[in-house]
PDB file of C-alpha atoms in Angstrom:
ATOM      1  CA  MET P   1       5.553 -14.997  -9.841  1.00 43.00           C
ATOM      2  CA  THR P   2       6.405 -12.724  -6.949  1.00 48.00           C
ATOM      3  CA  GLU P   3       6.822 -13.659  -3.320  1.00 52.00           C
ATOM      4  CA  ASN P   4       4.675 -12.097  -0.608  1.00 53.00           C
ATOM      5  CA  SER P   5       4.889 -12.421   3.150  1.00 84.00           C
ATOM      6  CA  ALA P   6       1.438 -14.051   3.423  1.00 91.00           C
ATOM      7  CA  ILE P   7       2.650 -16.948   1.271  1.00 93.00           C
ATOM      8  CA  THR P   8       6.186 -17.999   0.418  1.00 93.00           C
ATOM      9  CA  PHE P   9       7.406 -20.408  -2.188  1.00 90.00           C
ATOM     10  CA  LYS P  10      10.523 -22.399  -2.964  1.00 93.00           C
ATOM     11  CA  PHE P  11      11.455 -24.202  -6.181  1.00 93.00           C
ATOM     12  CA  LYS P  12      13.093 -27.593  -5.701  1.00 89.00           C
ATOM     13  CA  ASN P  13      13.557 -30.542  -8.075  1.00 84.00           C
ATOM     14  CA  ASP P  14      10.954 -29.462 -10.643  1.00 92.00           C
ATOM     15  CA  ALA P  15       8.358 -28.748  -7.966  1.00 95.00           C
ATOM     16  CA  VAL P  16       7.300 -25.665  -6.076  1.00 95.00           C
ATOM     17  CA  TRP P  17       6.584 -25.675  -2.343  1.00 96.00           C
ATOM     18  CA  VAL P  18       3.974 -23.069  -1.416  1.00 96.00           C
ATOM     19  CA  THR P  19       3.854 -22.202   2.282  1.00 96.00           C
ATOM     20  CA  LEU P  20       0.952 -20.471   4.015  1.00 96.00           C
ATOM     21  CA  ASN P  21       2.957 -18.006   6.050  1.00 95.00           C
ATOM     22  CA  ARG P  22       0.802 -16.619   8.866  1.00 93.00           C
ATOM     23  CA  PRO P  23       1.988 -18.801  11.769  1.00 93.00           C
ATOM     24  CA  GLN P  24       0.952 -16.191  14.322  1.00 92.00           C
ATOM     25  CA  ASN P  25      -2.668 -16.859  13.281  1.00 92.00           C
ATOM     26  CA  ARG P  26      -2.230 -20.587  12.601  1.00 94.00           C
ATOM     27  CA  ASN P  27      -2.192 -19.757   8.886  1.00 95.00           C
ATOM     28  CA  ALA P  28      -5.801 -18.590   8.928  1.00 93.00           C
ATOM     29  CA  LEU P  29      -7.185 -17.746   5.506  1.00 93.00           C
ATOM     30  CA  THR P  30      -7.511 -14.017   4.960  1.00 91.00           C
ATOM     31  CA  ALA P  31      -8.902 -12.424   1.822  1.00 89.00           C
ATOM     32  CA  GLU P  32      -5.374 -11.293   0.948  1.00 89.00           C
ATOM     33  CA  LEU P  33      -3.868 -14.775   1.386  1.00 92.00           C
ATOM     34  CA  VAL P  34      -6.590 -16.375  -0.746  1.00 93.00           C
ATOM     35  CA  ASN P  35      -6.047 -13.773  -3.478  1.00 92.00           C
ATOM     36  CA  LEU P  36      -2.312 -14.481  -3.501  1.00 92.00           C
ATOM     37  CA  LEU P  37      -2.784 -18.242  -3.521  1.00 94.00           C
ATOM     38  CA  TYR P  38      -5.201 -17.976  -6.435  1.00 94.00           C
ATOM     39  CA  GLU P  39      -2.777 -15.828  -8.429  1.00 92.00           C
ATOM     40  CA  PHE P  40       0.171 -18.085  -7.636  1.00 92.00           C
ATOM     41  CA  LEU P  41      -1.657 -21.237  -8.728  1.00 93.00           C
ATOM     42  CA  GLY P  42      -2.513 -19.550 -12.005  1.00 92.00           C
ATOM     43  CA  SER P  43       1.135 -18.652 -12.587  1.00 92.00           C
ATOM     44  CA  ALA P  44       2.290 -22.174 -11.691  1.00 92.00           C
ATOM     45  CA  GLU P  45      -0.196 -23.598 -14.194  1.00 90.00           C
ATOM     46  CA  GLU P  46       1.533 -21.661 -16.982  1.00 91.00           C
ATOM     47  CA  ASP P  47       5.098 -22.624 -15.952  1.00 92.00           C
ATOM     48  CA  SER P  48       6.111 -25.696 -17.949  1.00 89.00           C
ATOM     49  CA  SER P  49       9.146 -26.303 -15.699  1.00 91.00           C
ATOM     50  CA  ILE P  50       6.896 -27.116 -12.723  1.00 94.00           C
ATOM     51  CA  ARG P  51       5.896 -30.789 -12.465  1.00 95.00           C
ATOM     52  CA  GLY P  52       4.223 -30.619  -9.050  1.00 96.00           C
ATOM     53  CA  ILE P  53       2.881 -28.171  -6.466  1.00 97.00           C
ATOM     54  CA  VAL P  54       3.130 -28.723  -2.712  1.00 97.00           C
ATOM     55  CA  ILE P  55       1.019 -26.722  -0.256  1.00 98.00           C
ATOM     56  CA  THR P  56       2.101 -26.648   3.385  1.00 97.00           C
ATOM     57  CA  GLY P  57       2.015 -24.331   6.385  1.00 97.00           C
ATOM     58  CA  ALA P  58       4.517 -22.382   8.463  1.00 96.00           C
ATOM     59  CA  GLY P  59       4.758 -23.029  12.187  1.00 94.00           C
ATOM     60  CA  PRO P  60       2.851 -25.658  14.185  1.00 95.00           C
ATOM     61  CA  ALA P  61      -0.423 -25.599  12.214  1.00 96.00           C
ATOM     62  CA  PHE P  62      -1.364 -26.283   8.595  1.00 97.00           C
ATOM     63  CA  CYS P  63      -4.417 -24.004   8.383  1.00 97.00           C
ATOM     64  CA  SER P  64      -7.030 -23.082  10.960  1.00 94.00           C
ATOM     65  CA  GLY P  65      -9.677 -21.999   8.438  1.00 91.00           C
ATOM     66  CA  ALA P  66     -11.025 -18.557   7.663  1.00 88.00           C
ATOM     67  CA  ASP P  67      -9.715 -15.538   9.511  1.00 86.00           C
ATOM     68  CA  LEU P  68     -12.947 -14.186  10.933  1.00 78.00           C
ATOM     69  CA  LYS P  69     -11.578 -10.634  10.927  1.00 77.00           C
ATOM     70  CA  SER P  70     -10.857 -10.687   7.177  1.00 69.00           C
ATOM     71  CA  PRO P  71     -12.444 -13.821   5.690  1.00 66.00           C
ATOM     72  CA  PRO P  72     -12.067 -14.948   2.086  1.00 70.00           C
ATOM     73  CA  GLY P  73     -14.508 -13.109  -0.137  1.00 63.00           C
ATOM     74  CA  SER P  74     -14.348  -9.841   1.810  1.00 66.00           C
ATOM     75  CA  THR P  75     -12.989  -6.632   0.308  1.00 63.00           C
ATOM     76  CA  VAL P  76      -9.269  -5.919  -0.039  1.00 60.00           C
ATOM     77  CA  ASP P  77      -8.265  -2.322  -0.745  1.00 61.00           C
ATOM     78  CA  GLY P  78     -11.831  -1.583  -1.754  1.00 57.00           C
ATOM     79  CA  SER P  79     -12.110  -4.487  -4.196  1.00 65.00           C
ATOM     80  CA  GLN P  80     -13.975  -7.762  -3.833  1.00 65.00           C
ATOM     81  CA  SER P  81     -11.534 -10.583  -3.165  1.00 81.00           C
ATOM     82  CA  VAL P  82     -11.430 -13.988  -4.847  1.00 90.00           C
ATOM     83  CA  PRO P  83     -14.060 -16.418  -3.488  1.00 92.00           C
ATOM     84  CA  TYR P  84     -12.463 -19.357  -1.676  1.00 93.00           C
ATOM     85  CA  GLY P  85     -14.308 -21.757  -3.943  1.00 95.00           C
ATOM     86  CA  ASP P  86     -12.354 -20.361  -6.898  1.00 95.00           C
ATOM     87  CA  VAL P  87      -9.088 -21.346  -5.202  1.00 96.00           C
ATOM     88  CA  LEU P  88     -10.359 -24.885  -4.558  1.00 97.00           C
ATOM     89  CA  LYS P  89     -11.489 -25.152  -8.180  1.00 96.00           C
ATOM     90  CA  ARG P  90      -8.112 -23.926  -9.402  1.00 96.00           C
ATOM     91  CA  ILE P  91      -6.379 -26.638  -7.324  1.00 97.00           C
ATOM     92  CA  MET P  92      -8.647 -29.357  -8.681  1.00 96.00           C
ATOM     93  CA  ASP P  93      -8.435 -28.129 -12.286  1.00 95.00           C
ATOM     94  CA  CYS P  94      -4.676 -27.540 -12.223  1.00 94.00           C
ATOM     95  CA  SER P  95      -2.836 -29.661 -14.796  1.00 93.00           C
ATOM     96  CA  LYS P  96      -0.040 -30.272 -12.264  1.00 95.00           C
ATOM     97  CA  PRO P  97      -0.514 -32.637  -9.309  1.00 97.00           C
ATOM     98  CA  VAL P  98      -1.100 -30.745  -6.063  1.00 97.00           C
ATOM     99  CA  ILE P  99       0.163 -32.351  -2.851  1.00 98.00           C
ATOM    100  CA  ALA P 100      -0.957 -31.136   0.564  1.00 98.00           C
ATOM    101  CA  ALA P 101       1.888 -31.599   3.062  1.00 98.00           C
ATOM    102  CA  ILE P 102       0.059 -31.367   6.374  1.00 98.00           C
ATOM    103  CA  ASN P 103       2.624 -30.068   8.847  1.00 98.00           C
ATOM    104  CA  GLY P 104       0.133 -29.652  11.707  1.00 96.00           C
ATOM    105  CA  SER P 105      -3.496 -29.400  12.650  1.00 96.00           C
ATOM    106  CA  ALA P 106      -6.171 -28.189  10.235  1.00 97.00           C
ATOM    107  CA  ALA P 107      -9.717 -27.034  10.817  1.00 96.00           C
ATOM    108  CA  ALA P 108     -12.741 -25.707   8.955  1.00 94.00           C
ATOM    109  CA  GLY P 109     -11.692 -24.001   5.721  1.00 94.00           C
ATOM    110  CA  GLY P 110      -8.218 -25.502   6.019  1.00 96.00           C
ATOM    111  CA  LEU P 111      -9.811 -28.845   5.263  1.00 97.00           C
ATOM    112  CA  GLY P 112     -10.919 -27.427   1.928  1.00 97.00           C
ATOM    113  CA  LEU P 113      -7.283 -27.367   0.761  1.00 98.00           C
ATOM    114  CA  ILE P 114      -6.966 -30.985   1.882  1.00 98.00           C
ATOM    115  CA  GLY P 115     -10.150 -32.002   0.102  1.00 97.00           C
ATOM    116  CA  ALA P 116      -9.127 -30.288  -3.135  1.00 97.00           C
ATOM    117  CA  ALA P 117      -5.554 -31.636  -3.191  1.00 98.00           C
ATOM    118  CA  ASP P 118      -4.663 -34.693  -5.267  1.00 98.00           C
ATOM    119  CA  ILE P 119      -2.369 -36.344  -2.719  1.00 98.00           C
ATOM    120  CA  VAL P 120      -2.347 -35.662   1.040  1.00 98.00           C
ATOM    121  CA  ILE P 121       0.456 -36.598   3.437  1.00 98.00           C
ATOM    122  CA  SER P 122       0.168 -35.676   7.112  1.00 98.00           C
ATOM    123  CA  VAL P 123       2.393 -35.665  10.161  1.00 98.00           C
ATOM    124  CA  ASP P 124       1.248 -38.203  12.710  1.00 97.00           C
ATOM    125  CA  ASP P 125       0.383 -35.739  15.474  1.00 97.00           C
ATOM    126  CA  ALA P 126      -1.992 -33.543  13.450  1.00 97.00           C
ATOM    127  CA  HIS P 127      -5.658 -33.147  14.368  1.00 97.00           C
ATOM    128  CA  PHE P 128      -8.562 -32.094  12.176  1.00 98.00           C
ATOM    129  CA  SER P 129     -12.070 -30.746  12.674  1.00 97.00           C
ATOM    130  CA  PHE P 130     -15.030 -29.380  10.760  1.00 97.00           C
ATOM    131  CA  ARG P 131     -15.762 -27.011  13.606  1.00 95.00           C
ATOM    132  CA  GLU P 132     -17.963 -24.506  11.788  1.00 95.00           C
ATOM    133  CA  VAL P 133     -21.117 -25.373  13.743  1.00 95.00           C
ATOM    134  CA  ARG P 134     -19.394 -24.325  16.948  1.00 94.00           C
ATOM    135  CA  VAL P 135     -19.380 -20.719  15.763  1.00 92.00           C
ATOM    136  CA  GLY P 136     -22.842 -20.975  14.225  1.00 94.00           C
ATOM    137  CA  VAL P 137     -21.923 -21.465  10.556  1.00 94.00           C
ATOM    138  CA  ILE P 138     -21.646 -24.375   8.106  1.00 95.00           C
ATOM    139  CA  PRO P 139     -18.757 -25.968   6.147  1.00 95.00           C
ATOM    140  CA  GLY P 140     -20.381 -24.740   2.941  1.00 93.00           C
ATOM    141  CA  VAL P 141     -17.982 -24.565   0.005  1.00 95.00           C
ATOM    142  CA  ILE P 142     -15.506 -27.056   1.479  1.00 96.00           C
ATOM    143  CA  ALA P 143     -18.256 -29.685   1.567  1.00 97.00           C
ATOM    144  CA  VAL P 144     -18.050 -29.761  -2.238  1.00 97.00           C
ATOM    145  CA  VAL P 145     -14.458 -31.072  -2.145  1.00 97.00           C
ATOM    146  CA  CYS P 146     -14.584 -33.038   1.121  1.00 97.00           C
ATOM    147  CA  LEU P 147     -17.878 -34.928   0.781  1.00 96.00           C
ATOM    148  CA  PRO P 148     -16.772 -36.954  -2.265  1.00 95.00           C
ATOM    149  CA  LYS P 149     -13.830 -38.220  -0.202  1.00 96.00           C
ATOM    150  CA  ILE P 150     -15.420 -38.914   3.177  1.00 97.00           C
ATOM    151  CA  GLY P 151     -18.987 -39.705   2.085  1.00 96.00           C
ATOM    152  CA  PRO P 152     -22.272 -38.545   3.671  1.00 97.00           C
ATOM    153  CA  HIS P 153     -22.218 -41.086   6.520  1.00 97.00           C
ATOM    154  CA  ILE P 154     -18.954 -39.832   8.050  1.00 97.00           C
ATOM    155  CA  ALA P 155     -19.591 -36.232   7.013  1.00 97.00           C
ATOM    156  CA  MET P 156     -22.877 -36.064   8.884  1.00 98.00           C
ATOM    157  CA  LYS P 157     -21.242 -36.955  12.182  1.00 98.00           C
ATOM    158  CA  LEU P 158     -18.210 -34.721  11.697  1.00 98.00           C
ATOM    159  CA  PHE P 159     -20.212 -31.741  10.424  1.00 98.00           C
ATOM    160  CA  LEU P 160     -22.829 -31.951  13.204  1.00 98.00           C
ATOM    161  CA  THR P 161     -20.468 -32.423  16.124  1.00 97.00           C
ATOM    162  CA  GLY P 162     -17.429 -30.408  15.055  1.00 96.00           C
ATOM    163  CA  GLU P 163     -15.355 -32.958  16.963  1.00 97.00           C
ATOM    164  CA  ARG P 164     -11.625 -33.395  16.438  1.00 97.00           C
ATOM    165  CA  PHE P 165     -10.211 -36.451  14.738  1.00 98.00           C
ATOM    166  CA  THR P 166      -6.665 -37.740  14.371  1.00 98.00           C
ATOM    167  CA  SER P 167      -4.463 -38.104  11.307  1.00 97.00           C
ATOM    168  CA  GLU P 168      -4.980 -41.880  11.408  1.00 97.00           C
ATOM    169  CA  GLN P 169      -8.735 -41.375  11.449  1.00 98.00           C
ATOM    170  CA  ALA P 170      -8.335 -38.951   8.536  1.00 98.00           C
ATOM    171  CA  VAL P 171      -6.770 -41.818   6.574  1.00 98.00           C
ATOM    172  CA  ASP P 172      -9.710 -44.072   7.431  1.00 97.00           C
ATOM    173  CA  TYR P 173     -12.142 -41.327   6.393  1.00 97.00           C
ATOM    174  CA  GLY P 174     -10.438 -40.852   3.019  1.00 97.00           C
ATOM    175  CA  LEU P 175      -9.054 -37.337   3.560  1.00 98.00           C
ATOM    176  CA  VAL P 176      -5.400 -38.320   3.977  1.00 98.00           C
ATOM    177  CA  HIS P 177      -3.380 -40.865   2.000  1.00 98.00           C
ATOM    178  CA  ARG P 178      -0.395 -41.362   4.277  1.00 97.00           C
ATOM    179  CA  VAL P 179       0.738 -40.495   7.808  1.00 98.00           C
ATOM    180  CA  VAL P 180       4.420 -40.109   8.687  1.00 98.00           C
ATOM    181  CA  PRO P 181       6.502 -38.899  11.643  1.00 98.00           C
ATOM    182  CA  ARG P 182       7.117 -35.172  11.484  1.00 96.00           C
ATOM    183  CA  GLU P 183      10.777 -35.537  10.552  1.00 97.00           C
ATOM    184  CA  GLN P 184       9.816 -37.649   7.513  1.00 98.00           C
ATOM    185  CA  LEU P 185       7.248 -35.288   5.985  1.00 98.00           C
ATOM    186  CA  VAL P 186       9.551 -33.676   3.413  1.00 97.00           C
ATOM    187  CA  SER P 187      11.099 -36.960   2.297  1.00 97.00           C
ATOM    188  CA  ALA P 188       7.641 -38.568   2.011  1.00 97.00           C
ATOM    189  CA  VAL P 189       6.416 -35.736  -0.205  1.00 97.00           C
ATOM    190  CA  ASN P 190       9.567 -35.925  -2.308  1.00 96.00           C
ATOM    191  CA  SER P 191       9.025 -39.643  -2.877  1.00 96.00           C
ATOM    192  CA  GLU P 192       5.557 -38.878  -4.247  1.00 97.00           C
ATOM    193  CA  LEU P 193       6.973 -36.166  -6.496  1.00 96.00           C
ATOM    194  CA  ASP P 194       9.664 -38.536  -7.773  1.00 95.00           C
ATOM    195  CA  ALA P 195       7.008 -41.082  -8.686  1.00 96.00           C
ATOM    196  CA  ILE P 196       4.887 -38.442 -10.440  1.00 96.00           C
ATOM    197  CA  LYS P 197       7.835 -37.272 -12.557  1.00 95.00           C
ATOM    198  CA  LEU P 198       8.153 -40.749 -14.091  1.00 96.00           C
ATOM    199  CA  GLY P 199       4.816 -40.158 -15.842  1.00 96.00           C
ATOM    200  CA  GLY P 200       4.306 -38.112 -18.971  1.00 96.00           C
ATOM    201  CA  PRO P 201       3.206 -34.532 -18.162  1.00 95.00           C
ATOM    202  CA  ASN P 202       0.179 -34.734 -20.458  1.00 96.00           C
ATOM    203  CA  ALA P 203      -0.794 -38.160 -19.135  1.00 97.00           C
ATOM    204  CA  ILE P 204      -0.623 -36.790 -15.582  1.00 96.00           C
ATOM    205  CA  LYS P 205      -2.861 -33.886 -16.557  1.00 95.00           C
ATOM    206  CA  GLU P 206      -5.347 -36.200 -18.250  1.00 97.00           C
ATOM    207  CA  CYS P 207      -5.400 -38.594 -15.273  1.00 97.00           C
ATOM    208  CA  LYS P 208      -6.418 -35.696 -13.032  1.00 96.00           C
ATOM    209  CA  ARG P 209      -9.258 -34.914 -15.431  1.00 95.00           C
ATOM    210  CA  LEU P 210     -10.205 -38.594 -15.601  1.00 96.00           C
ATOM    211  CA  VAL P 211     -10.596 -38.940 -11.835  1.00 96.00           C
ATOM    212  CA  ARG P 212     -12.736 -35.797 -11.642  1.00 93.00           C
ATOM    213  CA  GLN P 213     -14.845 -36.511 -14.733  1.00 95.00           C
ATOM    214  CA  VAL P 214     -15.703 -40.220 -14.631  1.00 96.00           C
ATOM    215  CA  PRO P 215     -17.900 -40.065 -11.491  1.00 94.00           C
ATOM    216  CA  THR P 216     -20.115 -37.479 -13.200  1.00 95.00           C
ATOM    217  CA  TRP P 217     -21.041 -39.897 -16.022  1.00 97.00           C
ATOM    218  CA  SER P 218     -23.439 -42.797 -16.073  1.00 97.00           C
ATOM    219  CA  ARG P 219     -21.833 -46.223 -16.547  1.00 96.00           C
ATOM    220  CA  ASP P 220     -22.713 -46.470 -20.237  1.00 97.00           C
ATOM    221  CA  GLU P 221     -21.709 -42.889 -20.987  1.00 97.00           C
ATOM    222  CA  GLY P 222     -18.444 -43.416 -19.142  1.00 97.00           C
ATOM    223  CA  LEU P 223     -17.550 -46.518 -21.167  1.00 97.00           C
ATOM    224  CA  VAL P 224     -18.156 -44.691 -24.431  1.00 97.00           C
ATOM    225  CA  GLU P 225     -16.410 -41.460 -23.482  1.00 97.00           C
ATOM    226  CA  THR P 226     -13.349 -43.082 -21.888  1.00 97.00           C
ATOM    227  CA  GLN P 227     -12.842 -45.286 -24.954  1.00 97.00           C
ATOM    228  CA  LYS P 228     -12.719 -42.181 -27.141  1.00 97.00           C
ATOM    229  CA  TRP P 229     -10.502 -40.446 -24.596  1.00 97.00           C
ATOM    230  CA  SER P 230      -8.034 -43.353 -24.451  1.00 97.00           C
ATOM    231  CA  THR P 231      -7.845 -43.564 -28.235  1.00 97.00           C
ATOM    232  CA  GLU P 232      -7.037 -39.864 -28.440  1.00 96.00           C
ATOM    233  CA  ILE P 233      -4.285 -40.135 -25.821  1.00 97.00           C
ATOM    234  CA  PHE P 234      -2.772 -43.245 -27.453  1.00 96.00           C
ATOM    235  CA  GLN P 235      -2.393 -41.217 -30.643  1.00 96.00           C
ATOM    236  CA  SER P 236      -0.507 -38.362 -28.956  1.00 96.00           C
ATOM    237  CA  ASP P 237       3.185 -37.573 -29.457  1.00 97.00           C
ATOM    238  CA  GLU P 238       3.797 -38.148 -25.750  1.00 97.00           C
ATOM    239  CA  ALA P 239       2.346 -41.653 -25.944  1.00 97.00           C
ATOM    240  CA  ALA P 240       4.468 -42.424 -29.004  1.00 97.00           C
ATOM    241  CA  GLU P 241       7.587 -41.383 -27.103  1.00 97.00           C
ATOM    242  CA  GLY P 242       6.594 -43.328 -23.990  1.00 97.00           C
ATOM    243  CA  ILE P 243       5.871 -46.522 -25.926  1.00 97.00           C
ATOM    244  CA  ALA P 244       9.096 -46.203 -27.929  1.00 97.00           C
ATOM    245  CA  ALA P 245      11.084 -45.716 -24.725  1.00 96.00           C
ATOM    246  CA  PHE P 246       9.462 -48.767 -23.155  1.00 96.00           C
ATOM    247  CA  ILE P 247      10.266 -50.960 -26.168  1.00 97.00           C
ATOM    248  CA  ALA P 248      13.845 -49.651 -26.318  1.00 97.00           C
ATOM    249  CA  LYS P 249      14.239 -50.068 -22.554  1.00 96.00           C
ATOM    250  CA  ARG P 250      15.321 -46.466 -22.100  1.00 96.00           C
ATOM    251  CA  ASN P 251      13.972 -43.535 -20.138  1.00 96.00           C
ATOM    252  CA  ALA P 252      11.289 -41.444 -21.794  1.00 96.00           C
ATOM    253  CA  SER P 253      12.335 -37.939 -22.767  1.00 95.00           C
ATOM    254  CA  TRP P 254      10.498 -36.330 -19.843  1.00 95.00           C
ATOM    255  CA  ILE P 255      12.574 -38.247 -17.266  1.00 93.00           C
ATOM    256  CA  LYS P 256      15.701 -36.384 -16.224  1.00 85.00           C
ATOM    257  CA  ASP P 257      18.839 -38.468 -15.652  1.00 68.00           C
TER     258      ASP P 257
END
């Protein structure tokens, strides 16, 4: 993985912190930035030393949405750039937990990163808005990741009005898990990462798949498929190690002392 000015990254305690680094434009999503984020997520997926990925923003804002001068999906150096939906899919399909550390306000496409993330922690003074209608467009692809969290009732009001809402409201709506004072954001994210690292890497990966997959099944299909799934996981080497560690009252091999 190489570092680029549009995004930066830092490795810390088995996790990588990815920072959207265009503070002068409130970290607006350009075609170049989306390309780099897509490539970076792919590299992180292949790195077995990474147990978690954190996405945050530089400066006072998290992400203001698409840069209207060079939006995701436009051409970069004569080539078609990665569609934004591919980045959201890569976040959701990633075998590593992805945490969105919301350092400031987010709008429009920036809410797509929040909707796709597995865990979302926000500073208490952040504001959010699906403001697309106010420039005559719709929150198209981000609706796919945000609607399952906020539901059609809340989405209809927020999509139609484009009004701002607070971080506490974002918790009520299901977009954010936890709100903390700004000075506690890093420690709050680290506490989530510490909890994640107690779980087996394969079990974490399979839990992500479970949460995404189960709602797509009927009740009866889900009961059948999850029984088969659980049986398969119980027979894995990781499960054998975890169960042995529990019985012996020791740490499993994936937990670092």
